[in-house]
Amino acid sequence: MDADSGGTRRRRRTPGKATATFASAGMSDNQVDARVDRVVANLQAKGIEIRRANNLSVVQTLEQDANGTCPAFFRSLVSRYTYPQLEIGPLLMFASQGGRSSNDLSVAPFRDPILAQWMKTNRLLQIGRAVSRFYDPICLPLRGFNALSTKDPLRQFNHEAILQEEAEISPVETWNSWIELLEWSECSVVDSELDDSPE
């Protein structure tokens, strides 16, 4: 991970995911899925319980609620696997297990109505929270429905700025690629439920 002149941590750029075919981005569906499968295999080898599942309806509901299409690699993971809540470097990533717990991807991004509305307005999907600032959302950008994208930059925002409805809100941290974060960062399972209250 590199640091720019402002101290913001960044990773190398990498492709991401979308909905139909990725030929326009130079990647096929199979190539996207194969890269995700390699990441999953590495995590499984470390003892993390990730299971194959047909979760396409979960992704479709999530995208409908969030009002946009998820990046390719993230969409591939969520649509084909279930996994627990994970700590991945700076990211505490929501679980995707089809449950109604507070840390599940189908619930967690929408629990705080102010944060959820801000995300929807700015076409972002909160996929987790910052390990260092627990209530700060970490997000992936969404595209228009059926828009194709293999870019998956991560952005962390100051939750206090969002809740106070400040006029201009910029990311406090950015990472160039979610999939690279999974490939290169230490990863562990987090069992605790999420706290519903900001610090």
XYZ file of C-alpha atoms in Angstrom, residues 44 50-59 75-83 96-98:
23
model
C -10.595 -21.129 2.698
C -16.830 -19.509 2.721
C -19.416 -21.634 0.927
C -20.744 -21.782 -2.617
C -24.330 -20.598 -2.970
C -26.712 -19.285 -5.594
C -27.244 -15.767 -4.263
C -28.112 -13.915 -7.456
C -31.440 -12.830 -5.946
C -29.550 -11.422 -2.937
C -27.438 -9.250 -5.231
C -20.893 -8.830 -7.361
C -19.259 -12.126 -8.298
C -18.414 -12.905 -4.666
C -21.816 -12.036 -3.209
C -23.816 -13.750 -5.960
C -21.899 -17.053 -5.676
C -20.745 -17.374 -2.062
C -21.827 -16.913 1.534
C -19.226 -15.685 4.014
C -23.233 -12.146 3.434
C -25.095 -15.117 4.870
C -28.683 -14.323 3.983
